[in-house]
């Protein structure tokens, strides 16, 4: 499957690193805000040997309809910023390109635009695209449904300089009907990211913990989504849509 990547910051580079190491996907190009002098490909920038073209283009220099005609891909992965969808979204949809967005925060009008695009092409959005976090979120939701009156505490840990509560923690709180003010935040050292949900039952506790070790987790999550979207028709999808068949097909086989 041919992939185009938008965004080449820290997360985008980590994602490119994972795609370039995959035998089932090819990184055709990277679109970034401004071209870097002396760097023409992502594999050169990351010092990786790969057959992927991975050519770096400057987004400011591209007319998007023409770009998708000249450089077609199957899936577009967005690790840039919330405004980008307004620049490339309509063109990608017109050319039948599936969209995977890993943008942390969209405004309501941008989410509405994603859903409008989903009438024409396949659109996936997750504020945190790591598979582990979304597994935790789905499992926590199932446990909450089983025991709706259980006591729940949510702890999120990140590096010292991170400001505000993490978007992932807010998403977990919303899913579990917790007040975001009750989220316990820890800021220390260089912690990449850790989220823990504690379920307090009488005489026992259940803890679900996810810890990010490196940003490459974003890349493996994006490829997991891409693999599961390849046969999806147009529509608006999230991680619950992707994970639900795995949970319940396994449950059926055990019954």
Short mmCIF file of C-alpha atoms in Angstrom, two decimals, residues 134-146 152 172 175-176 197 199 208 247:
data_model
loop_
_atom_site.label_atom_id
_atom_site.label_comp_id
_atom_site.label_asym_id
_atom_site.label_seq_id
_atom_site.Cartn_x
_atom_site.Cartn_y
_atom_site.Cartn_z
CA UNK A 134 -6.79 2.58 22.49
CA UNK A 135 -6.73 -1.01 23.72
CA UNK A 136 -6.68 0.40 27.27
CA UNK A 137 -9.54 2.77 26.47
CA UNK A 138 -11.71 0.05 24.96
CA UNK A 139 -11.00 -2.44 27.76
CA UNK A 140 -11.66 0.22 30.42
CA UNK A 141 -14.99 1.05 28.81
CA UNK A 142 -16.02 -2.62 28.83
CA UNK A 143 -15.09 -2.97 32.51
CA UNK A 144 -17.04 0.18 33.38
CA UNK A 145 -20.10 -1.29 31.63
CA UNK A 146 -19.78 -4.48 33.68
CA UNK A 152 -12.29 4.93 39.17
CA UNK A 172 -10.23 8.47 28.73
CA UNK A 175 -15.24 7.76 27.83
CA UNK A 176 -15.56 6.71 31.49
CA UNK A 197 -6.82 3.68 35.12
CA UNK A 199 -10.75 0.43 39.26
CA UNK A 208 -4.93 -0.84 33.35
CA UNK A 247 -12.64 -8.21 21.03
#
